Coordinates of C-alpha atoms in Angstrom, one line a residue:
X1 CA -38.2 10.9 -33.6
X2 CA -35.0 11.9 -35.8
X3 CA -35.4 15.3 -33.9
X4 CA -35.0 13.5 -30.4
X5 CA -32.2 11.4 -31.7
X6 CA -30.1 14.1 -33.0
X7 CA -30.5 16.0 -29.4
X8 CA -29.4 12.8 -27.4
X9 CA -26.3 12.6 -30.0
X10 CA -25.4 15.9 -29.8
X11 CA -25.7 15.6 -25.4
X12 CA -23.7 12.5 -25.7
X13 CA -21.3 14.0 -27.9
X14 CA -20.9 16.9 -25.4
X15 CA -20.6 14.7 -22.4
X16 CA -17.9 13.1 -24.4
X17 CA -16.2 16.1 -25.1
X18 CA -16.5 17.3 -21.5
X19 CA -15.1 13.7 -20.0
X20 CA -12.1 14.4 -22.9
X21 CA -10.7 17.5 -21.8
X22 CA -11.9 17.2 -18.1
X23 CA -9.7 14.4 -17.9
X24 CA -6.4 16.3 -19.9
X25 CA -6.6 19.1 -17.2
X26 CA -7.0 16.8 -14.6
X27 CA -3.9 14.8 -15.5
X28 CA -2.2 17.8 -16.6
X29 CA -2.6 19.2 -13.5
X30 CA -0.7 16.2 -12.0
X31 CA 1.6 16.1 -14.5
X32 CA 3.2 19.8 -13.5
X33 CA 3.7 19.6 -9.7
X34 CA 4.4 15.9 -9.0
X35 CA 8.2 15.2 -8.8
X36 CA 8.8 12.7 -11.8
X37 CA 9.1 9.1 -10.3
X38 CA 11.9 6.7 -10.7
X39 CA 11.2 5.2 -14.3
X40 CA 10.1 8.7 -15.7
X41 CA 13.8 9.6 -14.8
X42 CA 15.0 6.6 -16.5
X43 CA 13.6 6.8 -19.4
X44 CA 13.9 10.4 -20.1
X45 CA 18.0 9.3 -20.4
X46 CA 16.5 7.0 -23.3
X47 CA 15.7 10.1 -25.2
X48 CA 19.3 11.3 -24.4
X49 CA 20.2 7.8 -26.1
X50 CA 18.5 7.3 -28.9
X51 CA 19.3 4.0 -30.5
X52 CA 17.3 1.2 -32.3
X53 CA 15.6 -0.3 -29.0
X54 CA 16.9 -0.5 -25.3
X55 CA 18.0 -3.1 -22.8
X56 CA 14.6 -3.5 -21.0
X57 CA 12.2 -1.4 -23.6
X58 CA 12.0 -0.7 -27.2
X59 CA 12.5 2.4 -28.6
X60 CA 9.3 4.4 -28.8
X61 CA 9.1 5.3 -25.1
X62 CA 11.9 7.3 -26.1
X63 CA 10.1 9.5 -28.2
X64 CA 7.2 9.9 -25.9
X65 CA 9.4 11.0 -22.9
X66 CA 11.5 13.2 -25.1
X67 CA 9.0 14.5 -27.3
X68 CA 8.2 17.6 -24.6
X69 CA 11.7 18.8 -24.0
X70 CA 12.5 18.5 -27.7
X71 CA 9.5 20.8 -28.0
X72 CA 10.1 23.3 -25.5
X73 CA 14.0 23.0 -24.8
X74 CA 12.7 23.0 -21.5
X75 CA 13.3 19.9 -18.9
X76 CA 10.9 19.4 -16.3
X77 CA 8.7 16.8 -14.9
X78 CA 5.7 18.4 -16.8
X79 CA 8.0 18.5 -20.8
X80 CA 8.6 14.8 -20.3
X81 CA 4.8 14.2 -19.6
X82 CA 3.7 16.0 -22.5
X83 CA 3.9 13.0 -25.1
X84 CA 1.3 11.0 -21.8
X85 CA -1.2 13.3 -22.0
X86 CA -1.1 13.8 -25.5
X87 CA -1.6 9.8 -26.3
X88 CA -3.5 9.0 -23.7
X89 CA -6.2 11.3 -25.1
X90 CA -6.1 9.6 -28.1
X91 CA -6.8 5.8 -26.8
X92 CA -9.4 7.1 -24.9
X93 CA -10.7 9.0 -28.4
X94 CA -10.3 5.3 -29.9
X95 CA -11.6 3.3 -27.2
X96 CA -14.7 5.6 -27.2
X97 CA -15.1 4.6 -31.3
X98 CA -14.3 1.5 -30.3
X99 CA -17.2 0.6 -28.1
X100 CA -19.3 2.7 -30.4
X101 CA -18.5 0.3 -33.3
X102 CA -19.2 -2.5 -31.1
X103 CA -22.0 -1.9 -29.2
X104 CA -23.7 1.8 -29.2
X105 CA -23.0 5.6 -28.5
X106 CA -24.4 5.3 -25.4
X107 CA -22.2 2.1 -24.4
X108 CA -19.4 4.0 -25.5
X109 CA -19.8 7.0 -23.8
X110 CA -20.3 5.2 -20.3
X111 CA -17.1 3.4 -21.3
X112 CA -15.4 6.6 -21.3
X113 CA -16.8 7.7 -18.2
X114 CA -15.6 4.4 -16.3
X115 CA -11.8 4.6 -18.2
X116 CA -11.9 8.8 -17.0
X117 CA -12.5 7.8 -13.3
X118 CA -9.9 4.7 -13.5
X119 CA -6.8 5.8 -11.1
X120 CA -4.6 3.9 -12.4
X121 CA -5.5 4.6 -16.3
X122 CA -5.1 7.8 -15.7
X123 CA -1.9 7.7 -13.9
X124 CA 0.3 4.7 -15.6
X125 CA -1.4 5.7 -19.2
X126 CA -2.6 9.2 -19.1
X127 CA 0.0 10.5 -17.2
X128 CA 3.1 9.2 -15.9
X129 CA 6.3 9.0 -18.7
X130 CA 6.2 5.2 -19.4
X131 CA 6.0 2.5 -22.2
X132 CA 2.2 2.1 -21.5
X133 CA 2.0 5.5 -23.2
X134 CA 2.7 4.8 -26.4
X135 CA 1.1 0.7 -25.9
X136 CA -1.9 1.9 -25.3
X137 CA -2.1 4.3 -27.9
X138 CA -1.4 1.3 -30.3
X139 CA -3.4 -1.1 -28.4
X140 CA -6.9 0.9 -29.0
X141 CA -5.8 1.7 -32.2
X142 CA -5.5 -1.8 -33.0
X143 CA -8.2 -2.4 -31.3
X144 CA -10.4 -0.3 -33.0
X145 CA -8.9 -1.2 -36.9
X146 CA -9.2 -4.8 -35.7
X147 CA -13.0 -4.3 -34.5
X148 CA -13.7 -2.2 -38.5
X149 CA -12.1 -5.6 -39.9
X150 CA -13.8 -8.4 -38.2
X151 CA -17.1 -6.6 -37.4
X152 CA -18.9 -4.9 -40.5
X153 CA -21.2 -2.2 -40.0
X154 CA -24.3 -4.1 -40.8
X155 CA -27.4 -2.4 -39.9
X156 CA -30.0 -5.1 -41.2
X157 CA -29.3 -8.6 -40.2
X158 CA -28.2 -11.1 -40.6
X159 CA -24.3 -9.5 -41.5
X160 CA -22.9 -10.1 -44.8
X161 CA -20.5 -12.9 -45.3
X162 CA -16.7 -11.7 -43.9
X163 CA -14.3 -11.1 -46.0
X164 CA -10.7 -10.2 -45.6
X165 CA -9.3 -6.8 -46.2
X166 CA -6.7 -4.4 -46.6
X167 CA -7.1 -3.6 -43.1
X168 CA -5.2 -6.6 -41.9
X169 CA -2.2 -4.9 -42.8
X170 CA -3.1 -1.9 -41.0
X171 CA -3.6 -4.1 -38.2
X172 CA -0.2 -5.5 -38.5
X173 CA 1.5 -2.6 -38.4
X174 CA -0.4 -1.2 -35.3
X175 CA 0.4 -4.6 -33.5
X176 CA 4.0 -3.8 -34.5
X177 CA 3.8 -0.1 -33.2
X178 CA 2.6 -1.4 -29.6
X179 CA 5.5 -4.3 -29.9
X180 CA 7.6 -1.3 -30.4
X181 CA 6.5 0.3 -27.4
X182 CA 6.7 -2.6 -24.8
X183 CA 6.8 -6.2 -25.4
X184 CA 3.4 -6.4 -24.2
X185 CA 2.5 -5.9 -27.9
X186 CA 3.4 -9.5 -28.4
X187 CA 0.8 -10.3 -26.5
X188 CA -2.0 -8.6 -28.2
X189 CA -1.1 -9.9 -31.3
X190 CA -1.2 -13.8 -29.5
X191 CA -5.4 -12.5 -28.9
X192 CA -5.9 -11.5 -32.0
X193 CA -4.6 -14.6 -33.6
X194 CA -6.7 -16.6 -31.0
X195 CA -10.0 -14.8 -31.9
X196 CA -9.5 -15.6 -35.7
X197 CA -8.3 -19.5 -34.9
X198 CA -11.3 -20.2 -32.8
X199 CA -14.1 -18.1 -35.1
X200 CA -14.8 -20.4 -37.7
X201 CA -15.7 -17.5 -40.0
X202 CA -13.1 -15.5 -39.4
X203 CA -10.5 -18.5 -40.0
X204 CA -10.3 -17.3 -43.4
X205 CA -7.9 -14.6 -42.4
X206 CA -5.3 -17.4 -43.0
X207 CA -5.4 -17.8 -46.5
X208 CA -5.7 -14.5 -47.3
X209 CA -3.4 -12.6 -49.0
X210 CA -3.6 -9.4 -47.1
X211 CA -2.8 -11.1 -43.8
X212 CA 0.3 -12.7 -45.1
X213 CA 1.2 -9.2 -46.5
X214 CA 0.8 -7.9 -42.7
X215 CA 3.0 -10.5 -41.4
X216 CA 5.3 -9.6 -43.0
X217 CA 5.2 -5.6 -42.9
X218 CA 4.8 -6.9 -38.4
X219 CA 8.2 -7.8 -39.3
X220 CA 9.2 -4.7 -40.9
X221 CA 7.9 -2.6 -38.0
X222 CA 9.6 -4.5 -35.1
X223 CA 13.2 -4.7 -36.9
X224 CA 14.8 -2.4 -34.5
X225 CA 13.8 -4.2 -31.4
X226 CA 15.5 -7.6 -33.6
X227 CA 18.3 -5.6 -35.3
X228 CA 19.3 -3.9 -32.0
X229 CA 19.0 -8.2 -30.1
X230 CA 20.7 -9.4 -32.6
X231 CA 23.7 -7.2 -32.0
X232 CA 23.3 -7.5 -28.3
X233 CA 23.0 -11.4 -28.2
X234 CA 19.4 -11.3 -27.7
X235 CA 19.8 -9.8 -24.3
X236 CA 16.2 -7.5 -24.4
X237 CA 14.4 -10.9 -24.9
X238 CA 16.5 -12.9 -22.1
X239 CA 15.9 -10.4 -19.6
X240 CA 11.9 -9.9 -20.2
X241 CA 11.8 -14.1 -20.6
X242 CA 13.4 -14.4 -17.2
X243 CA 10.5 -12.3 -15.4
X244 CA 8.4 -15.2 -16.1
X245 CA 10.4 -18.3 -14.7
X246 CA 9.9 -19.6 -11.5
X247 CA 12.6 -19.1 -9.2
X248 CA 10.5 -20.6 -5.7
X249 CA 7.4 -22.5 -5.0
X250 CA 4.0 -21.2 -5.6
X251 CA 1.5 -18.9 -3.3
X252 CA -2.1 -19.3 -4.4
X253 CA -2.3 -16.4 -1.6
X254 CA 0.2 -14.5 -3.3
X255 CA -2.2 -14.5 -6.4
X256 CA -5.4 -13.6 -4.2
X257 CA -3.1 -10.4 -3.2
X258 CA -1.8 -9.6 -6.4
X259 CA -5.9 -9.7 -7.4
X260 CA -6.6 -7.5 -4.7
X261 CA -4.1 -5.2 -4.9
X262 CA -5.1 -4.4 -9.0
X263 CA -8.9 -4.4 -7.5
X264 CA -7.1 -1.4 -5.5
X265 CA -5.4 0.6 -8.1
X266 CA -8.5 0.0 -10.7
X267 CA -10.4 1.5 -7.1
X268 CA -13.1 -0.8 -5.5
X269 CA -15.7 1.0 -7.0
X270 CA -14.5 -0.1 -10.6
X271 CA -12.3 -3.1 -9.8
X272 CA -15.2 -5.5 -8.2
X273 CA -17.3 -4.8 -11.3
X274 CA -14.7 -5.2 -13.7
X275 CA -13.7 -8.3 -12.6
X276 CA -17.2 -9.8 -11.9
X277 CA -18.4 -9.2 -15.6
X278 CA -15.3 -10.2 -17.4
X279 CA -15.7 -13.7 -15.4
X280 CA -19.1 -14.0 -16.1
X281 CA -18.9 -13.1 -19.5
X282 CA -15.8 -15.9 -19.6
X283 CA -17.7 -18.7 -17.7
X284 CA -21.4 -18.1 -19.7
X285 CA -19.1 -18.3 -23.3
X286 CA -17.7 -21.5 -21.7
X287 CA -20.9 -22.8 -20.7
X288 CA -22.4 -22.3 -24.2
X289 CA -19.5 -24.5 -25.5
X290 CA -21.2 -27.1 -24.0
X291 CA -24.8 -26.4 -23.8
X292 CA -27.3 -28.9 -26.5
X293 CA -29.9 -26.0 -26.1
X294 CA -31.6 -25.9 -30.0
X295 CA -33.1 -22.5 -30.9
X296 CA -34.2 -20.9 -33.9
X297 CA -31.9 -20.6 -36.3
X298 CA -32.2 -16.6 -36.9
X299 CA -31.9 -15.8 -32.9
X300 CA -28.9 -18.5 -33.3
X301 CA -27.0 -16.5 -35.7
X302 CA -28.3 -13.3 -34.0
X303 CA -26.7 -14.7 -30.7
X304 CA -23.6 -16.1 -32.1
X305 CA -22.9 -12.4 -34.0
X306 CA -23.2 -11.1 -30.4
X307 CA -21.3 -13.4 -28.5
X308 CA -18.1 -13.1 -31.4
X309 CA -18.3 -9.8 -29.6
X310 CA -17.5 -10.6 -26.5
X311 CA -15.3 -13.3 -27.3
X312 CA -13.3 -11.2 -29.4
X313 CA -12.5 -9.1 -26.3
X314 CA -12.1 -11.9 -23.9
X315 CA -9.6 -12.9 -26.3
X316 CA -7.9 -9.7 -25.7
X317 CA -8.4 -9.3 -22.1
X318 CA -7.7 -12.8 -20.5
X319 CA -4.1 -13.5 -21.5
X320 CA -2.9 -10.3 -19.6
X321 CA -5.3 -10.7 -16.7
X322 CA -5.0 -14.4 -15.8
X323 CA -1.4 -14.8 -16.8
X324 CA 0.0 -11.9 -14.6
X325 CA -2.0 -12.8 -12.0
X326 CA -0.9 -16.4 -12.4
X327 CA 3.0 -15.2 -12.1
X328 CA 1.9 -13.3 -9.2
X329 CA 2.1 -16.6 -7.7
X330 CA 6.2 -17.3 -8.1
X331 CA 6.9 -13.9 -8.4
X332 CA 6.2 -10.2 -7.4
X333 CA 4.3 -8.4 -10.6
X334 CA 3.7 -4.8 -10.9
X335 CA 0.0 -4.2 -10.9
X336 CA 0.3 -1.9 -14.5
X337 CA 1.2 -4.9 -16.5
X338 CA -2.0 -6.6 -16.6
X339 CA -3.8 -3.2 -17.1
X340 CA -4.0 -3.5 -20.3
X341 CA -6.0 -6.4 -20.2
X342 CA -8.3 -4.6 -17.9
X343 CA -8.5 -2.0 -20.7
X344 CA -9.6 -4.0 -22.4
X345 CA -12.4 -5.6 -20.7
X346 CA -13.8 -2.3 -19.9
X347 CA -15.7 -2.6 -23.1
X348 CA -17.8 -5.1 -21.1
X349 CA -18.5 -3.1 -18.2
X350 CA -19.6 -0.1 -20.6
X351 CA -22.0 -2.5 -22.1
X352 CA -23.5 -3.8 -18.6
X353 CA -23.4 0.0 -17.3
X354 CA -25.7 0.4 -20.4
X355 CA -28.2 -2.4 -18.8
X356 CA -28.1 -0.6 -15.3
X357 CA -28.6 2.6 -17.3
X358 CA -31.7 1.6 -18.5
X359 CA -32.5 0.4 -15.1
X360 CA -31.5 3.6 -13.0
X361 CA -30.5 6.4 -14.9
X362 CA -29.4 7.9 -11.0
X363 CA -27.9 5.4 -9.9
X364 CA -25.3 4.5 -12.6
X365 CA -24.6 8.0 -12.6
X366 CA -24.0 8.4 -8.9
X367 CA -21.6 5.5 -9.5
X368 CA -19.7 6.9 -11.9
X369 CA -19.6 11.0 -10.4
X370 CA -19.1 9.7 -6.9
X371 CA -15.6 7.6 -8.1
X372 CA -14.4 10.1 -10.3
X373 CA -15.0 12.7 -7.0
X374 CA -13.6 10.3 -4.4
X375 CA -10.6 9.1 -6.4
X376 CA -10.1 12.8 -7.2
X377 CA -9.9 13.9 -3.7
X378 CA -7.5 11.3 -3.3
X379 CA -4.9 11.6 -5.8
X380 CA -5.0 15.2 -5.3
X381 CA -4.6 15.0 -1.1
X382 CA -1.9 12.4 -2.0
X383 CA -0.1 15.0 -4.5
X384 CA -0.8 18.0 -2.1
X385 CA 1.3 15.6 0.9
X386 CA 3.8 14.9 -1.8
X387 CA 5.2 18.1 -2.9
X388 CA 3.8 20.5 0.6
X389 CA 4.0 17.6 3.4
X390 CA 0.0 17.9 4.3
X391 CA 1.3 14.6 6.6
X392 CA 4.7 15.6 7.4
X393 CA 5.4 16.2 11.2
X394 CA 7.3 18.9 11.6
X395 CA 5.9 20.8 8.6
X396 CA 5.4 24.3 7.7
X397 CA 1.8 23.1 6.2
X398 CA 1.3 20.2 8.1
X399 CA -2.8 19.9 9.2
X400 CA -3.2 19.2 12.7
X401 CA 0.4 19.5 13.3
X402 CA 1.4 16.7 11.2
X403 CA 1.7 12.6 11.7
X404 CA 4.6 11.3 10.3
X405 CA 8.1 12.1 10.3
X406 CA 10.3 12.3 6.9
X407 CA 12.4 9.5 8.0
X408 CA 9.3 7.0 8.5
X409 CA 7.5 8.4 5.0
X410 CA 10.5 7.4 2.1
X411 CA 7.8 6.4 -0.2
X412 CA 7.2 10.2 -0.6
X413 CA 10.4 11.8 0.5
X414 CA 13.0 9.7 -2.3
X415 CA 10.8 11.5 -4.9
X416 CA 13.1 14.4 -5.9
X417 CA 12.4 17.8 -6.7
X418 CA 15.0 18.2 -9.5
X419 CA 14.2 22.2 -9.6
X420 CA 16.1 22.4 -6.2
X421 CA 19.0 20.1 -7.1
X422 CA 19.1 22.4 -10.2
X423 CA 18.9 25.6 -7.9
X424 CA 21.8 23.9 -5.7
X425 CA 23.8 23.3 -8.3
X426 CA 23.5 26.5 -9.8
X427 CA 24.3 28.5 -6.7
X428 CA 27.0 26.7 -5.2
X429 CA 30.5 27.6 -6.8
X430 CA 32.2 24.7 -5.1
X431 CA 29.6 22.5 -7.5
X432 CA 29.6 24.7 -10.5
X433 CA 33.6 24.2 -10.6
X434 CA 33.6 20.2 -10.3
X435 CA 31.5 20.2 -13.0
X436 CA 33.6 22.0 -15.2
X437 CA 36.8 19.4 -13.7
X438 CA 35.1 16.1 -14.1
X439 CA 35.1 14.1 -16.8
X440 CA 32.0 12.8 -16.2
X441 CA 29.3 11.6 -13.2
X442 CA 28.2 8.3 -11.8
X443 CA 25.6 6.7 -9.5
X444 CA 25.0 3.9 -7.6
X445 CA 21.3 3.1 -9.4
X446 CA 20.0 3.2 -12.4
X447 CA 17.0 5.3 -11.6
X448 CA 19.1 8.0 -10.1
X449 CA 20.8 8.8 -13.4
X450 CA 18.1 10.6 -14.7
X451 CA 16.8 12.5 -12.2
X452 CA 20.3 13.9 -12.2
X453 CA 20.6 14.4 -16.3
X454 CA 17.3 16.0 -16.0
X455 CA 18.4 17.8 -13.1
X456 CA 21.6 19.1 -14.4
X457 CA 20.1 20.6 -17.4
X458 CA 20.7 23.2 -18.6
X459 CA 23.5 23.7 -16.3
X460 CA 25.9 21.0 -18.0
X461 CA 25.9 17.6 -20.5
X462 CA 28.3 16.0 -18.5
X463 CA 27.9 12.0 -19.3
X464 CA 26.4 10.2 -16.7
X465 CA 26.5 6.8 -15.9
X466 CA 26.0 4.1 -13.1
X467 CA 28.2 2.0 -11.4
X468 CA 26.4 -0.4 -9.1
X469 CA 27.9 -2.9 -7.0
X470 CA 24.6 -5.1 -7.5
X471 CA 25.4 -4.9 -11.4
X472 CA 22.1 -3.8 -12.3
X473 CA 22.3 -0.8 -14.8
X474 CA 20.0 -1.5 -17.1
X475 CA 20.5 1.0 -20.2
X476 CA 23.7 2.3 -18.6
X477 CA 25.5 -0.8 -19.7
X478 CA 25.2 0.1 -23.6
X479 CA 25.6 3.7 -23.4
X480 CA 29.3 3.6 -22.4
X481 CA 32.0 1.5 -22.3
X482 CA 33.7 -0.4 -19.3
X483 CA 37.1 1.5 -20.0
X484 CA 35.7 4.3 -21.1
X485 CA 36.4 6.4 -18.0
X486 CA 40.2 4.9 -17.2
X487 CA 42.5 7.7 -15.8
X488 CA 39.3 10.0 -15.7
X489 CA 38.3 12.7 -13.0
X490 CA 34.1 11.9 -12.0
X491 CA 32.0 13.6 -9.3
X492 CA 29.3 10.5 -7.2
X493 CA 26.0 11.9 -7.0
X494 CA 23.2 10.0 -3.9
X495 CA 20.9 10.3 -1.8
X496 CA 20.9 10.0 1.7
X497 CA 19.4 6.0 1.7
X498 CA 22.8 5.1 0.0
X499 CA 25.8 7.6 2.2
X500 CA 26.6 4.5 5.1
X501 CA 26.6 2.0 2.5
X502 CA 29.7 0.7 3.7
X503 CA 30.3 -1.6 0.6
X504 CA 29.6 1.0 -1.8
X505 CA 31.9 3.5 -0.3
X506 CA 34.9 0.7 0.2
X507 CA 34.0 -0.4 -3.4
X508 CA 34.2 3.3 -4.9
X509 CA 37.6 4.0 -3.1
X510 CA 39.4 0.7 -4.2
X511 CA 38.0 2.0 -7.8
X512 CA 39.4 5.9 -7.4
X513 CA 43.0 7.4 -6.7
X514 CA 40.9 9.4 -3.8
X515 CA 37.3 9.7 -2.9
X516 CA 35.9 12.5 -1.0
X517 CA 32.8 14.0 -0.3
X518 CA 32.8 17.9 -1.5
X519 CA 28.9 19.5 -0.9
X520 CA 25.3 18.3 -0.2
X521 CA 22.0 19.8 -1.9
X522 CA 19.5 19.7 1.4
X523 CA 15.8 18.9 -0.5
X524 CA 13.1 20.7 1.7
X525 CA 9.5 20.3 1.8
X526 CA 7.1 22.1 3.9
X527 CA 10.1 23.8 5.3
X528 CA 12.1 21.2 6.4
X529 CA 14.6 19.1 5.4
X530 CA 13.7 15.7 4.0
X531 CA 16.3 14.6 2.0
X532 CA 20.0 15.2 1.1
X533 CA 21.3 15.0 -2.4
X534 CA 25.5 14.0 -1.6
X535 CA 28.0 14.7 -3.6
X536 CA 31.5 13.3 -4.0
X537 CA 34.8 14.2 -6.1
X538 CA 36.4 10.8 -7.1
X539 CA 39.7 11.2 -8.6
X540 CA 41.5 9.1 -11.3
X541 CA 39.3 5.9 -12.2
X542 CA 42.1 3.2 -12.0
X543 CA 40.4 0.1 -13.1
X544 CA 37.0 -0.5 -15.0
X545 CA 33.8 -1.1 -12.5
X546 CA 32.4 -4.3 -13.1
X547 CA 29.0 -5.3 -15.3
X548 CA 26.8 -8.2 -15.6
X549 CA 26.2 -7.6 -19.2
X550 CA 26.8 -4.9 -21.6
X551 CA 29.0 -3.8 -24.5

């Protein structure tokens, strides 16, 4: 018997190995030939500005963007994706415990299968540059720590008696970590305090010492997002506050397609399970609330230490899922911010895969191989049409001639390849010699200013900021000054999308002694031209651009 146990352990193990680093090369993979997105961009100028927390993140986002190119001195889509990969592997190493702790090995390790295949855990947390890197890092660890705290390891029942330990503290300070790394963080900590308020055992967390010695080293961890506020007027807090008042009436159809849409991202295959058991799991803990059924008193305690369980995740899961979902209604959401809700609430479906495991060993397999081979095929047609133009008609590698024209696809054509702005820059004399004449560059969004730093480098550290005639620079607004640039010489750097702007050319020139365009960088793909990166030489700044907020 102890002989077939250690052979299933040491399979599992292996498949758990296998799922860990077949999912790093995957990602990794993706990582190195997908242009970096918009917000990668972005926040790779946080690592160029490293301060105590940022307009519309905190600061550890920072360090997982930057922590590649400090590594390597190198700047490329893949550098600034190192620090994803790197933590993503660990929460899936952590949710893996996790489940383990909870549940068993085998729950775990179909947990890990389901959270390998997810698209969009693997792409918003595993490998894009974002703030859910480091949040989810935090947010297994905590949930892990918090999991060792509330749930002993009791292997004859009934459990002992809990008792409150140094591992609150912990706790704290991982809670503190993810508030570090988005402001989602606050929102895990709201769960776990709601699990411990409505478990009448573990109410006892209140009047223990160790807990009030976590609150306040919580404090102690997120001082820089309050000691950067508090010199900034608390602007961080009004911005992210703002996302959730109503400005117009409410869609209920709105938050059927913002359901939908996660179902999408989360794939089918996963979504529609995911959220069918975290609802049933919600309405049968509700229903017991309320049921008079009397049972034996062993299988009651039995049943309640199992259903703590599941509350405990619910309590975790729910917030984020219904109350994004909810603002979907008044407002459009993003469908990575209630992912980590989902993450959550994966636990559950690992445990129900384990009843339809012992059901059909073949046919939860084929579940789970048949996602993780379709969603495969997809991202990687999707990343073959991004960076080759598999779609693109005309096309050098189009199949079938091609479909679509450049003009009609800009959801794939904006993404820049910064090695040939690099390469334009580089070989173009007329460019090299502005940038050795200008004080420094500007652009007309946010986004853009990074793709440019990162493009620019090593070539030149010329400071880059925005000026946007919509007022919405983000980060930009702290990490200069309005009259910074007065009397200065500055080159404009855009895209194509932005050259018959009318307003922003008429706005630039009433800003600038003179304004003239002096080269483009043509971006190809496939062959063809899809995009233009423009480039202006704006002389003389003669009054400060305007800003919404800022220093």
């Amino acid at each position: 018997m102890q002989v077939a146990q250690k052979r299933m352990a040491k399979k599992t193990n292996k498949l758990a190995v296998n799922l860990l680093l077949g999912g790093l090369l995957f990602r990794s993979f993706i990582a190195y030939w997908l242009y970096p997105s918009f917000d990668e961009a972005y926040y790779y100028m946080y690592s160029l500005h490293l301060d105590w927390s940022y307009f519309d993140h905190p600061l550890l986002v920072a360090f997982s963007t930057g922590l590649g190119p400090w590594l390597t001195g190198n700047v490329s889509q893949f550098t600034i994706r190192l620090g994803a990969l790197i933590l993503h592997t660990g929460s899936l190493v952590l949710l893996y415990l996790t489940s383990a702790r909870l549940f068993s090995v085998k729950a775990a390790t179909l947990t890990l299968a389901i959270a390998t295949v997810t698209p969009i855990y693997q792409l918003a947390f595993g490998t894009f540059a974002l703030p859910d890197n480091p949040l989810m890092f935090f947010w297994s660890a905590s949930l892990y720590c918090a999991v060792c705290e509330f749930f002993k390891e009791d292997f004859d029942f009934p459990p002992s008696k809990y008792v409150p330990s140094y591992r609150l503290t912990i706790l704290s300070v991982l809670v503190g970590l993810a508030c570090l790394s988005k402001y989602h963080g606050f929102i895990l900590g709201f769960g776990l305090v709601g699990f411990c308020l409505t478990s009448q055992q573990h109410r006892r967390v209140f009047s223990s010492v160790w807990t009030w010695l976590g609150v306040g080293l919580f404090l102690l961890t997120i001082s820089p997002i309050l000691y950067w506020n508090i010199q900034h007027d608390w602007v961080s807090f009004l911005f992210q506050s703002e996302r959730a008042v109503p400005r117009a009436g409410y869609n209920f159809l709105n938050v059927l397609l913002v359901c939908l849409v996660g179902i999408g991202y989360l794939f089918p295959t996963i979504g529609f399970p995911l959220w069918r058991i975290t609802l049933k799991t919600t309405l049968n803990q509700i229903s017991q609330v309320f049921s008079k059924k009397s049972i034996d008193a062993d299988c009651k305690e039995f049943k309640e230490f199992k259903d703590q369980k599941n509350i405990f995740i619910l309590w975790l899961s729910l917030p984020l899922i219904l109350g994004f979902n909810l603002i979907g209604g008044y407002r459009q959401i993003l469908p990575a911010w209630s992912m980590p809700g989902f993450w959550g609430a994966t636990l559950l479906l690992g445990q129900q895969a384990v009843i339809w495991y012992n059901r059909s060993k073949r046919s939860v397999w084929r579940w789970l191989v048949s996602t993780g081979v379709v969603v495969s095929t997809i991202l990687l047609f999707l990343l073959l049409h991004i960076t080759t133009g598999t779609l693109q008609k005309p096309g050098n590698f189009a199949i079938f001639g091609g479909f679509v024209a450049p003009q009609n696809d800009p959801s794939s054509t904006e993404l820049i390849d910064i090695q040939q702005v690099r390469s334009g820059f580089a070989e173009s004399e007329v460019l090299r010699e502005a940038l050795k004449t200008s004080n420094f560059i500007f652009t007309n969004r946010y986004y853009y200013g990074g793709l440019i730093a990162m493009a620019l480098h090593p070539i030149s550290n010329i400071p880059i900021t925005c000026f946007d005639i919509g007022y919405d620079i983000r980060g930009f607004a702290f990490w200069s000054k309005p009259d910074e640039w007065l009397g200065k010489d500055a080159l404009y750097i855009t895209t194509e999308a932005f050259i018959t702007r009318k307003d922003l050319m008429t706005s630039y020139k009433s800003h600038f002694n003179s304004f003239n365009e002096i080269a483009k960088v043509p971006i190809k793909r496939g062959g063809v031209v899809v995009n233009n990166i423009h480039v202006y030489q704006a002389k003389t700044l003669l009054k400060p651009y305007p800003r919404a907020y800022g220093i």
